[in-house]
PDB file of C-alpha atoms and ligand atoms in Angstrom:
ATOM      1  CA  UNK A 121       0.000   0.000   0.000  1.00 50.00           C
ATOM      2  CA  UNK A 122       1.373   3.422  -0.955  1.00 61.00           C
ATOM      3  CA  UNK A 123       1.027   6.170   1.568  1.00 69.00           C
ATOM      4  CA  UNK A 124       0.951   9.622   0.005  1.00 83.00           C
ATOM      5  CA  UNK A 125       1.477  12.664   2.162  1.00 89.00           C
ATOM      6  CA  UNK A 126      -0.178  15.884   1.045  1.00 91.00           C
ATOM      7  CA  UNK A 127       2.183  18.809   0.402  1.00 92.00           C
ATOM      8  CA  UNK A 128       2.870  20.672   3.630  1.00 89.00           C
ATOM      9  CA  UNK A 129       1.342  23.912   2.304  1.00 87.00           C
ATOM     10  CA  UNK A 130      -1.779  22.102   1.075  1.00 88.00           C
ATOM     11  CA  UNK A 131      -5.005  23.533   2.443  1.00 91.00           C
ATOM     12  CA  UNK A 132      -7.587  20.877   3.166  1.00 91.00           C
ATOM     13  CA  UNK A 133     -11.059  21.387   1.703  1.00 94.00           C
ATOM     14  CA  UNK A 134     -13.788  22.943   3.823  1.00 94.00           C
ATOM     15  CA  UNK A 135     -15.260  20.261   6.069  1.00 94.00           C
ATOM     16  CA  UNK A 136     -18.297  22.269   7.221  1.00 95.00           C
ATOM     17  CA  UNK A 137     -19.541  24.533   4.418  1.00 97.00           C
ATOM     18  CA  UNK A 138     -22.533  26.738   5.150  1.00 97.00           C
ATOM     19  CA  UNK A 139     -25.950  25.773   3.803  1.00 98.00           C
ATOM     20  CA  UNK A 140     -26.468  28.080   0.806  1.00 98.00           C
ATOM     21  CA  UNK A 141     -29.446  30.452   0.949  1.00 98.00           C
ATOM     22  CA  UNK A 142     -29.681  30.140  -2.821  1.00 98.00           C
ATOM     23  CA  UNK A 143     -31.648  27.041  -3.814  1.00 98.00           C
ATOM     24  CA  UNK A 144     -30.651  25.927  -7.316  1.00 98.00           C
ATOM     25  CA  UNK A 145     -33.337  24.713  -9.722  1.00 98.00           C
ATOM     26  CA  UNK A 146     -34.091  21.020  -9.305  1.00 98.00           C
ATOM     27  CA  UNK A 147     -31.637  18.938 -11.320  1.00 98.00           C
ATOM     28  CA  UNK A 148     -28.705  21.386 -11.150  1.00 99.00           C
ATOM     29  CA  UNK A 149     -25.271  20.239 -12.340  1.00 99.00           C
ATOM     30  CA  UNK A 150     -21.937  21.019 -10.664  1.00 99.00           C
ATOM     31  CA  UNK A 151     -19.976  20.970 -13.916  1.00 99.00           C
ATOM     32  CA  UNK A 152     -16.437  21.288 -12.553  1.00 98.00           C
ATOM     33  CA  UNK A 153     -15.184  19.226  -9.635  1.00 98.00           C
ATOM     34  CA  UNK A 154     -12.578  16.575  -8.980  1.00 98.00           C
ATOM     35  CA  UNK A 155     -11.895  13.393  -7.038  1.00 98.00           C
ATOM     36  CA  UNK A 156      -8.446  12.825  -5.527  1.00 97.00           C
ATOM     37  CA  UNK A 157      -7.512   9.245  -4.775  1.00 89.00           C
ATOM     38  CA  UNK A 158      -7.877   8.003  -2.135  1.00 93.00           C
ATOM     39  CA  UNK A 159      -4.132   7.797  -2.778  1.00 93.00           C
ATOM     40  CA  UNK A 160      -3.720   4.306  -1.354  1.00 93.00           C
ATOM     41  CA  UNK A 161      -6.373   2.995  -3.753  1.00 95.00           C
ATOM     42  CA  UNK A 162      -5.732   5.231  -6.772  1.00 96.00           C
ATOM     43  CA  UNK A 163      -2.086   6.332  -6.593  1.00 95.00           C
ATOM     44  CA  UNK A 164      -1.216   9.858  -7.683  1.00 96.00           C
ATOM     45  CA  UNK A 165       0.857  10.194 -10.873  1.00 96.00           C
ATOM     46  CA  UNK A 166       4.656  10.108 -10.548  1.00 95.00           C
ATOM     47  CA  UNK A 167       4.913  13.209 -12.790  1.00 94.00           C
ATOM     48  CA  UNK A 168       2.459  15.284 -10.667  1.00 95.00           C
ATOM     49  CA  UNK A 169       3.386  18.814  -9.615  1.00 95.00           C
ATOM     50  CA  UNK A 170       1.517  18.604  -6.308  1.00 95.00           C
ATOM     51  CA  UNK A 171       0.255  15.989  -3.876  1.00 94.00           C
ATOM     52  CA  UNK A 172      -3.242  16.773  -2.619  1.00 94.00           C
ATOM     53  CA  UNK A 173      -5.135  15.387   0.315  1.00 93.00           C
ATOM     54  CA  UNK A 174      -7.678  12.692  -0.467  1.00 95.00           C
ATOM     55  CA  UNK A 175     -11.120  13.781  -1.681  1.00 96.00           C
ATOM     56  CA  UNK A 176     -13.271  10.755  -2.379  1.00 97.00           C
ATOM     57  CA  UNK A 177     -16.335  10.164  -4.543  1.00 98.00           C
ATOM     58  CA  UNK A 178     -18.412   9.600  -1.403  1.00 98.00           C
ATOM     59  CA  UNK A 179     -17.404  12.991  -0.033  1.00 98.00           C
ATOM     60  CA  UNK A 180     -18.249  14.542  -3.401  1.00 98.00           C
ATOM     61  CA  UNK A 181     -21.727  12.981  -3.411  1.00 98.00           C
ATOM     62  CA  UNK A 182     -22.251  14.302   0.154  1.00 98.00           C
ATOM     63  CA  UNK A 183     -21.335  17.813  -0.925  1.00 98.00           C
ATOM     64  CA  UNK A 184     -23.598  17.556  -3.991  1.00 98.00           C
ATOM     65  CA  UNK A 185     -26.580  16.632  -1.834  1.00 98.00           C
ATOM     66  CA  UNK A 186     -25.767  19.230   0.826  1.00 98.00           C
ATOM     67  CA  UNK A 187     -25.630  22.017  -1.792  1.00 98.00           C
ATOM     68  CA  UNK A 188     -28.925  20.730  -3.293  1.00 98.00           C
ATOM     69  CA  UNK A 189     -27.335  19.838  -6.616  1.00 99.00           C
ATOM     70  CA  UNK A 190     -28.216  16.654  -8.531  1.00 98.00           C
ATOM     71  CA  UNK A 191     -25.329  15.878 -10.849  1.00 99.00           C
ATOM     72  CA  UNK A 192     -21.580  16.307 -11.259  1.00 99.00           C
ATOM     73  CA  UNK A 193     -19.084  16.630 -14.057  1.00 99.00           C
ATOM     74  CA  UNK A 194     -15.807  15.294 -12.694  1.00 98.00           C
ATOM     75  CA  UNK A 195     -12.700  16.666 -14.362  1.00 98.00           C
ATOM     76  CA  UNK A 196      -9.488  14.668 -14.300  1.00 98.00           C
ATOM     77  CA  UNK A 197      -6.951  16.623 -12.239  1.00 97.00           C
ATOM     78  CA  UNK A 198      -3.273  16.765 -13.118  1.00 97.00           C
ATOM     79  CA  UNK A 199      -2.226  14.988  -9.907  1.00 96.00           C
ATOM     80  CA  UNK A 200      -3.657  11.803 -11.448  1.00 97.00           C
ATOM     81  CA  UNK A 201      -1.936  12.379 -14.820  1.00 97.00           C
ATOM     82  CA  UNK A 202      -3.431  10.248 -17.605  1.00 97.00           C
ATOM     83  CA  UNK A 203      -4.502   7.467 -15.236  1.00 98.00           C
ATOM     84  CA  UNK A 204      -8.246   7.980 -15.143  1.00 98.00           C
ATOM     85  CA  UNK A 205      -8.996   5.100 -12.714  1.00 98.00           C
ATOM     86  CA  UNK A 206     -10.257   7.231  -9.822  1.00 98.00           C
ATOM     87  CA  UNK A 207     -12.450   9.214 -12.222  1.00 98.00           C
ATOM     88  CA  UNK A 208     -13.881   6.058 -13.824  1.00 98.00           C
ATOM     89  CA  UNK A 209     -14.511   4.497 -10.410  1.00 98.00           C
ATOM     90  CA  UNK A 210     -16.492   7.576  -9.361  1.00 98.00           C
ATOM     91  CA  UNK A 211     -18.465   7.667 -12.617  1.00 98.00           C
ATOM     92  CA  UNK A 212     -19.329   3.992 -12.364  1.00 98.00           C
ATOM     93  CA  UNK A 213     -20.670   4.386  -8.850  1.00 97.00           C
ATOM     94  CA  UNK A 214     -22.676   7.525  -9.673  1.00 98.00           C
ATOM     95  CA  UNK A 215     -25.743   5.725 -11.079  1.00 97.00           C
ATOM     96  CA  UNK A 216     -25.564   7.900 -14.167  1.00 98.00           C
ATOM     97  CA  UNK A 217     -25.552  11.119 -12.146  1.00 98.00           C
ATOM     98  CA  UNK A 218     -21.966  12.019 -13.069  1.00 98.00           C
ATOM     99  CA  UNK A 219     -20.096  12.492 -16.311  1.00 99.00           C
ATOM    100  CA  UNK A 220     -16.365  12.873 -16.760  1.00 98.00           C
ATOM    101  CA  UNK A 221     -13.613  14.732 -18.559  1.00 99.00           C
ATOM    102  CA  UNK A 222     -10.475  12.599 -18.906  1.00 98.00           C
ATOM    103  CA  UNK A 223      -6.826  13.184 -19.657  1.00 98.00           C
ATOM    104  CA  UNK A 224      -5.360  10.968 -22.359  1.00 98.00           C
ATOM    105  CA  UNK A 225      -2.066  10.631 -24.182  1.00 96.00           C
ATOM    106  CA  UNK A 226      -1.747  10.248 -27.954  1.00 96.00           C
ATOM    107  CA  UNK A 227      -0.962   6.562 -27.350  1.00 97.00           C
ATOM    108  CA  UNK A 228      -4.460   5.885 -25.944  1.00 98.00           C
ATOM    109  CA  UNK A 229      -6.100   2.983 -27.790  1.00 98.00           C
ATOM    110  CA  UNK A 230      -9.563   3.006 -29.366  1.00 97.00           C
ATOM    111  CA  UNK A 231     -10.555   0.342 -26.861  1.00 98.00           C
ATOM    112  CA  UNK A 232      -9.506   2.533 -23.926  1.00 98.00           C
ATOM    113  CA  UNK A 233     -11.437   5.470 -25.352  1.00 98.00           C
ATOM    114  CA  UNK A 234     -14.518   3.298 -25.710  1.00 98.00           C
ATOM    115  CA  UNK A 235     -14.160   2.106 -22.098  1.00 98.00           C
ATOM    116  CA  UNK A 236     -13.961   5.700 -20.936  1.00 98.00           C
ATOM    117  CA  UNK A 237     -17.049   6.516 -22.994  1.00 98.00           C
ATOM    118  CA  UNK A 238     -18.967   3.598 -21.510  1.00 98.00           C
ATOM    119  CA  UNK A 239     -18.066   4.815 -18.011  1.00 98.00           C
ATOM    120  CA  UNK A 240     -19.496   8.270 -18.781  1.00 98.00           C
ATOM    121  CA  UNK A 241     -16.550  10.305 -20.076  1.00 98.00           C
ATOM    122  CA  UNK A 242     -17.629  12.919 -22.608  1.00 98.00           C
ATOM    123  CA  UNK A 243     -14.519  15.027 -23.048  1.00 98.00           C
ATOM    124  CA  UNK A 244     -10.754  15.372 -22.691  1.00 98.00           C
ATOM    125  CA  UNK A 245      -8.858  18.150 -21.000  1.00 98.00           C
ATOM    126  CA  UNK A 246      -5.949  19.976 -22.631  1.00 98.00           C
ATOM    127  CA  UNK A 247      -4.036  21.805 -19.925  1.00 97.00           C
ATOM    128  CA  UNK A 248      -1.639  24.649 -20.761  1.00 97.00           C
ATOM    129  CA  UNK A 249      -1.063  25.963 -17.234  1.00 97.00           C
ATOM    130  CA  UNK A 250       2.706  25.634 -16.892  1.00 94.00           C
ATOM    131  CA  UNK A 251       2.762  25.282 -13.104  1.00 95.00           C
ATOM    132  CA  UNK A 252       0.511  22.208 -13.455  1.00 96.00           C
ATOM    133  CA  UNK A 253       1.790  20.223 -16.441  1.00 94.00           C
ATOM    134  CA  UNK A 254       4.286  19.895 -19.255  1.00 89.00           C
ATOM    135  CA  UNK A 255       1.711  20.136 -22.021  1.00 81.00           C
ATOM    136  CA  UNK A 256       1.731  17.782 -24.997  1.00 86.00           C
ATOM    137  CA  UNK A 257       2.939  18.924 -28.442  1.00 94.00           C
ATOM    138  CA  UNK A 258       0.208  20.498 -30.603  1.00 97.00           C
ATOM    139  CA  UNK A 259       0.483  17.606 -33.089  1.00 97.00           C
ATOM    140  CA  UNK A 260      -0.408  15.083 -30.365  1.00 97.00           C
ATOM    141  CA  UNK A 261      -3.302  17.260 -29.209  1.00 98.00           C
ATOM    142  CA  UNK A 262      -4.623  17.587 -32.769  1.00 98.00           C
ATOM    143  CA  UNK A 263      -4.496  13.825 -33.179  1.00 97.00           C
ATOM    144  CA  UNK A 264      -6.373  13.292 -29.922  1.00 98.00           C
ATOM    145  CA  UNK A 265      -8.905  15.946 -30.943  1.00 98.00           C
ATOM    146  CA  UNK A 266      -9.694  14.168 -34.201  1.00 98.00           C
ATOM    147  CA  UNK A 267     -10.117  10.831 -32.458  1.00 98.00           C
ATOM    148  CA  UNK A 268     -12.373  12.059 -29.666  1.00 98.00           C
ATOM    149  CA  UNK A 269     -14.492  14.060 -32.123  1.00 98.00           C
ATOM    150  CA  UNK A 270     -15.542  10.715 -33.593  1.00 97.00           C
ATOM    151  CA  UNK A 271     -16.996   9.798 -30.189  1.00 98.00           C
ATOM    152  CA  UNK A 272     -18.966  13.059 -30.014  1.00 98.00           C
ATOM    153  CA  UNK A 273     -16.773  14.338 -27.162  1.00 98.00           C
ATOM    154  CA  UNK A 274     -15.544  17.875 -26.565  1.00 98.00           C
ATOM    155  CA  UNK A 275     -12.302  19.415 -25.279  1.00 98.00           C
ATOM    156  CA  UNK A 276     -11.882  21.350 -22.043  1.00 98.00           C
ATOM    157  CA  UNK A 277      -9.018  23.848 -22.237  1.00 98.00           C
ATOM    158  CA  UNK A 278      -7.227  25.392 -19.262  1.00 98.00           C
ATOM    159  CA  UNK A 279      -4.793  28.273 -19.713  1.00 98.00           C
ATOM    160  CA  UNK A 280      -3.621  31.549 -18.178  1.00 97.00           C
ATOM    161  CA  UNK A 281      -5.003  34.705 -19.793  1.00 97.00           C
ATOM    162  CA  UNK A 282      -1.525  35.983 -20.677  1.00 96.00           C
ATOM    163  CA  UNK A 283      -1.029  32.888 -22.862  1.00 97.00           C
ATOM    164  CA  UNK A 284      -4.231  33.349 -24.862  1.00 98.00           C
ATOM    165  CA  UNK A 285      -2.676  35.447 -27.679  1.00 98.00           C
ATOM    166  CA  UNK A 286      -0.144  32.689 -28.351  1.00 97.00           C
ATOM    167  CA  UNK A 287      -2.706  29.851 -28.115  1.00 98.00           C
ATOM    168  CA  UNK A 288      -5.588  31.609 -29.895  1.00 98.00           C
ATOM    169  CA  UNK A 289      -5.019  30.198 -33.393  1.00 98.00           C
ATOM    170  CA  UNK A 290      -4.474  26.689 -32.076  1.00 98.00           C
ATOM    171  CA  UNK A 291      -7.740  26.820 -30.150  1.00 98.00           C
ATOM    172  CA  UNK A 292      -9.722  28.107 -33.113  1.00 98.00           C
ATOM    173  CA  UNK A 293      -8.287  25.338 -35.300  1.00 98.00           C
ATOM    174  CA  UNK A 294      -9.634  22.547 -33.069  1.00 98.00           C
ATOM    175  CA  UNK A 295     -12.554  20.598 -34.567  1.00 98.00           C
ATOM    176  CA  UNK A 296     -14.848  20.046 -31.556  1.00 98.00           C
ATOM    177  CA  UNK A 297     -16.781  22.033 -29.002  1.00 98.00           C
ATOM    178  CA  UNK A 298     -14.279  23.645 -26.594  1.00 99.00           C
ATOM    179  CA  UNK A 299     -15.022  24.555 -22.990  1.00 99.00           C
ATOM    180  CA  UNK A 300     -12.712  27.091 -21.336  1.00 99.00           C
ATOM    181  CA  UNK A 301     -12.001  26.552 -17.656  1.00 98.00           C
ATOM    182  CA  UNK A 302     -12.518  29.432 -15.242  1.00 98.00           C
ATOM    183  CA  UNK A 303     -13.243  32.153 -17.844  1.00 98.00           C
ATOM    184  CA  UNK A 304      -9.696  31.923 -19.198  1.00 98.00           C
ATOM    185  CA  UNK A 305      -8.388  33.135 -15.817  1.00 98.00           C
ATOM    186  CA  UNK A 306      -8.806  36.908 -16.360  1.00 98.00           C
ATOM    187  CA  UNK A 307      -6.706  39.381 -14.400  1.00 97.00           C
ATOM    188  CA  UNK A 308      -9.601  40.939 -12.496  1.00 98.00           C
ATOM    189  CA  UNK A 309      -7.528  43.964 -11.475  1.00 97.00           C
ATOM    190  CA  UNK A 310      -7.960  45.055 -15.107  1.00 97.00           C
ATOM    191  CA  UNK A 311     -11.155  46.426 -16.594  1.00 97.00           C
ATOM    192  CA  UNK A 312     -13.860  44.049 -17.730  1.00 98.00           C
ATOM    193  CA  UNK A 313     -14.036  46.295 -20.809  1.00 97.00           C
ATOM    194  CA  UNK A 314     -10.255  46.357 -21.365  1.00 96.00           C
ATOM    195  CA  UNK A 315      -8.260  44.774 -24.206  1.00 95.00           C
ATOM    196  CA  UNK A 316      -7.218  41.616 -22.347  1.00 95.00           C
ATOM    197  CA  UNK A 317     -10.738  40.437 -21.541  1.00 97.00           C
ATOM    198  CA  UNK A 318     -11.885  41.727 -24.946  1.00 98.00           C
ATOM    199  CA  UNK A 319      -9.688  39.071 -26.555  1.00 98.00           C
ATOM    200  CA  UNK A 320     -11.469  36.384 -24.550  1.00 98.00           C
ATOM    201  CA  UNK A 321     -14.867  37.809 -25.496  1.00 98.00           C
ATOM    202  CA  UNK A 322     -13.755  37.883 -29.148  1.00 98.00           C
ATOM    203  CA  UNK A 323     -12.748  34.206 -28.889  1.00 98.00           C
ATOM    204  CA  UNK A 324     -16.274  33.280 -27.850  1.00 98.00           C
ATOM    205  CA  UNK A 325     -18.048  35.803 -30.096  1.00 98.00           C
ATOM    206  CA  UNK A 326     -16.333  34.636 -33.264  1.00 98.00           C
ATOM    207  CA  UNK A 327     -16.382  30.910 -32.438  1.00 98.00           C
ATOM    208  CA  UNK A 328     -19.824  29.554 -31.602  1.00 98.00           C
ATOM    209  CA  UNK A 329     -18.264  26.185 -30.701  1.00 98.00           C
ATOM    210  CA  UNK A 330     -16.435  27.735 -27.699  1.00 99.00           C
ATOM    211  CA  UNK A 331     -18.039  27.724 -24.244  1.00 99.00           C
ATOM    212  CA  UNK A 332     -16.858  29.020 -20.867  1.00 99.00           C
ATOM    213  CA  UNK A 333     -17.120  27.887 -17.268  1.00 98.00           C
ATOM    214  CA  UNK A 334     -17.958  30.822 -15.018  1.00 98.00           C
ATOM    215  CA  UNK A 335     -16.193  29.180 -12.109  1.00 98.00           C
ATOM    216  CA  UNK A 336     -13.483  29.746  -9.537  1.00 97.00           C
ATOM    217  CA  UNK A 337     -14.038  33.284  -8.246  1.00 97.00           C
ATOM    218  CA  UNK A 338     -11.868  32.172  -5.320  1.00 96.00           C
ATOM    219  CA  UNK A 339      -8.897  31.598  -7.637  1.00 96.00           C
ATOM    220  CA  UNK A 340      -9.287  34.852  -9.524  1.00 97.00           C
ATOM    221  CA  UNK A 341     -10.298  37.313  -6.822  1.00 97.00           C
ATOM    222  CA  UNK A 342      -7.748  39.715  -5.390  1.00 95.00           C
ATOM    223  CA  UNK A 343     -10.079  40.491  -2.488  1.00 90.00           C
ATOM    224  CA  UNK A 344      -9.796  37.155  -0.691  1.00 84.00           C
ATOM    225  CA  UNK A 345     -12.847  35.361   0.593  1.00 86.00           C
ATOM    226  CA  UNK A 346     -14.948  38.455   1.282  1.00 86.00           C
ATOM    227  CA  UNK A 347     -17.524  37.848  -1.461  1.00 89.00           C
ATOM    228  CA  UNK A 348     -15.327  37.788  -4.575  1.00 96.00           C
ATOM    229  CA  UNK A 349     -17.038  40.942  -5.811  1.00 96.00           C
ATOM    230  CA  UNK A 350     -14.175  41.823  -8.153  1.00 97.00           C
ATOM    231  CA  UNK A 351     -14.840  38.653 -10.193  1.00 98.00           C
ATOM    232  CA  UNK A 352     -18.606  39.073 -10.580  1.00 97.00           C
ATOM    233  CA  UNK A 353     -18.575  41.565 -13.503  1.00 98.00           C
ATOM    234  CA  UNK A 354     -16.441  39.187 -15.576  1.00 98.00           C
ATOM    235  CA  UNK A 355     -18.677  36.180 -14.928  1.00 98.00           C
ATOM    236  CA  UNK A 356     -21.836  38.201 -15.440  1.00 98.00           C
ATOM    237  CA  UNK A 357     -20.642  39.580 -18.759  1.00 98.00           C
ATOM    238  CA  UNK A 358     -19.957  36.065 -20.050  1.00 98.00           C
ATOM    239  CA  UNK A 359     -23.293  34.701 -18.830  1.00 99.00           C
ATOM    240  CA  UNK A 360     -25.236  37.573 -20.401  1.00 98.00           C
ATOM    241  CA  UNK A 361     -23.303  37.495 -23.686  1.00 98.00           C
ATOM    242  CA  UNK A 362     -23.322  33.701 -24.179  1.00 99.00           C
ATOM    243  CA  UNK A 363     -26.199  32.337 -22.082  1.00 99.00           C
ATOM    244  CA  UNK A 364     -26.384  29.048 -23.967  1.00 98.00           C
ATOM    245  CA  UNK A 365     -22.632  28.334 -23.725  1.00 98.00           C
ATOM    246  CA  UNK A 366     -21.845  28.690 -20.022  1.00 99.00           C
ATOM    247  CA  UNK A 367     -21.339  26.161 -17.223  1.00 99.00           C
ATOM    248  CA  UNK A 368     -20.878  26.541 -13.477  1.00 99.00           C
ATOM    249  CA  UNK A 369     -18.922  24.395 -11.029  1.00 98.00           C
ATOM    250  CA  UNK A 370     -17.663  24.389  -7.467  1.00 98.00           C
ATOM    251  CA  UNK A 371     -14.119  23.214  -8.322  1.00 98.00           C
ATOM    252  CA  UNK A 372     -14.258  21.132  -5.132  1.00 98.00           C
ATOM    253  CA  UNK A 373     -11.852  20.165  -3.533  1.00 97.00           C
ATOM    254  CA  UNK A 374     -10.133  23.318  -4.782  1.00 97.00           C
ATOM    255  CA  UNK A 375      -6.624  22.161  -5.674  1.00 95.00           C
ATOM    256  CA  UNK A 376      -3.740  24.529  -5.049  1.00 94.00           C
ATOM    257  CA  UNK A 377      -5.668  27.141  -3.117  1.00 93.00           C
ATOM    258  CA  UNK A 378      -2.914  28.521  -0.920  1.00 89.00           C
ATOM    259  CA  UNK A 379      -4.409  31.798   0.314  1.00 88.00           C
ATOM    260  CA  UNK A 380      -7.691  30.482   1.720  1.00 93.00           C
ATOM    261  CA  UNK A 381     -10.075  27.587   1.286  1.00 95.00           C
ATOM    262  CA  UNK A 382     -13.462  28.646  -0.087  1.00 97.00           C
ATOM    263  CA  UNK A 383     -16.699  27.772   1.629  1.00 97.00           C
ATOM    264  CA  UNK A 384     -18.666  25.862  -1.027  1.00 98.00           C
ATOM    265  CA  UNK A 385     -21.938  27.203   0.378  1.00 98.00           C
ATOM    266  CA  UNK A 386     -20.732  30.765  -0.267  1.00 97.00           C
ATOM    267  CA  UNK A 387     -19.757  29.849  -3.816  1.00 98.00           C
ATOM    268  CA  UNK A 388     -23.319  28.658  -4.482  1.00 98.00           C
ATOM    269  CA  UNK A 389     -24.697  31.869  -2.991  1.00 98.00           C
ATOM    270  CA  UNK A 390     -22.830  33.866  -5.636  1.00 97.00           C
ATOM    271  CA  UNK A 391     -24.717  32.197  -8.507  1.00 98.00           C
ATOM    272  CA  UNK A 392     -27.660  34.679  -8.517  1.00 98.00           C
ATOM    273  CA  UNK A 393     -25.178  37.549  -8.802  1.00 98.00           C
ATOM    274  CA  UNK A 394     -23.654  36.152 -11.974  1.00 98.00           C
ATOM    275  CA  UNK A 395     -26.832  34.726 -13.510  1.00 98.00           C
ATOM    276  CA  UNK A 396     -29.363  37.288 -12.414  1.00 98.00           C
ATOM    277  CA  UNK A 397     -32.616  35.840 -13.734  1.00 98.00           C
ATOM    278  CA  UNK A 398     -34.227  32.460 -13.189  1.00 98.00           C
ATOM    279  CA  UNK A 399     -34.026  31.815 -16.886  1.00 98.00           C
ATOM    280  CA  UNK A 400     -30.238  32.446 -16.984  1.00 99.00           C
ATOM    281  CA  UNK A 401     -29.791  30.245 -13.907  1.00 99.00           C
ATOM    282  CA  UNK A 402     -31.739  27.446 -15.566  1.00 98.00           C
ATOM    283  CA  UNK A 403     -29.555  27.609 -18.657  1.00 99.00           C
ATOM    284  CA  UNK A 404     -26.339  27.763 -16.613  1.00 99.00           C
ATOM    285  CA  UNK A 405     -27.128  24.982 -14.169  1.00 99.00           C
ATOM    286  CA  UNK A 406     -29.360  22.644 -16.169  1.00 98.00           C
ATOM    287  CA  UNK A 407     -29.974  23.220 -19.884  1.00 98.00           C
ATOM    288  CA  UNK A 408     -26.354  23.747 -20.949  1.00 99.00           C
ATOM    289  CA  UNK A 409     -24.648  20.983 -18.923  1.00 99.00           C
ATOM    290  CA  UNK A 410     -27.455  18.519 -19.678  1.00 98.00           C
ATOM    291  CA  UNK A 411     -27.089  19.169 -23.422  1.00 98.00           C
ATOM    292  CA  UNK A 412     -23.298  18.865 -23.391  1.00 98.00           C
ATOM    293  CA  UNK A 413     -22.868  15.950 -20.993  1.00 98.00           C
ATOM    294  CA  UNK A 414     -26.132  14.014 -21.088  1.00 98.00           C
ATOM    295  CA  UNK A 415     -27.172  14.810 -24.668  1.00 97.00           C
ATOM    296  CA  UNK A 416     -30.631  16.076 -23.735  1.00 97.00           C
TER     297      UNK A 416
HETATM  298  C1  0GY B 529      -8.716  23.403 -11.217  1.00 88.15           C
HETATM  299  C2  0GY B 529      -7.544  24.250 -11.106  1.00 88.15           C
HETATM  300  C3  0GY B 529      -6.276  23.884 -10.809  1.00 88.15           C
HETATM  301  C4  0GY B 529      -5.761  22.553 -10.825  1.00 88.15           C
HETATM  302  C5  0GY B 529      -6.108  21.605 -11.707  1.00 88.15           C
HETATM  303  O1  0GY B 529      -5.910  19.578 -12.747  1.00 88.15           O
HETATM  304  C6  0GY B 529      -5.464  20.300 -11.864  1.00 88.15           C
HETATM  305  O2  0GY B 529      -4.517  19.994 -11.152  1.00 88.15           O
HETATM  306  O3  0GY B 529      -7.087  21.810 -12.544  1.00 88.15           O
HETATM  307  C7  0GY B 529      -5.322  24.954 -10.502  1.00 88.15           C
HETATM  308  O4  0GY B 529      -4.320  24.690  -9.813  1.00 88.15           O
HETATM  309  O5  0GY B 529      -5.551  26.099 -10.945  1.00 88.15           O
HETATM  310  O6  0GY B 529      -9.547  23.610 -12.083  1.00 88.15           O
HETATM  311  O7  0GY B 529      -8.849  22.498 -10.432  1.00 88.15           O
END
């Protein structure tokens, strides 16, 4: 049995989140969350850049129920590399209430892709955040993109906003639906109407196949945990500009949060500030994720 020790600066996830005042519409989907290990059952990848604490499927289902959500989209985290076993185990025990986004290498076989599909995987993640991974060459990513397109999957992309100009043409050349993690990580000290965020808005405006998650105010805010008000205008602008191409997620168990650990109940309470009408909330939490991940 392997015994992994979480990094010493690792903040554990919130064990007693507050009950949100905001009640999501029945059937709501948490479209960005992870499972970690448990490390003695599903070992973390040798090439990982961090070692988290365990965050099991059972704990994820408990959080889902506590927040009054119904479904999850579990995204493969870099600490598990391209070994999707923990993700598949969670999907298989979810009774169809979870879908997954996997990480694969170009060497993945058709059989392995089909197994992932049967377990509930509907996308792959291409990660360009340098502190998290050594990303694969574009040629490998293009090859993977073509193969997963045949399965009807999409690609989740994760990058820092300062890298968008360099990655822009690659993204627009990809053949599937793309979902951008965490709004492309805008620098929220800059104006929501400034040139940097304008490039992100242009990416979505000119490419109807590109979606965005309006997630992770806790990662982007410069204000700390006091309501994440500096992030709201960015999320709200995306929701109002592209209401049928947005997703929301908790990001539980919040990997690599070093400044503070968010209270998941507070994160849910922010939803009505970024999707200000019932109709926008319904699209964000139900219609869009159900179409993309459950095909309905
Ligand atoms: C997130 C964000 C982060 C980590 C990962 O796969 C990961 O390790 O995604 C991060 O450190 O910003 O979405 O969980």
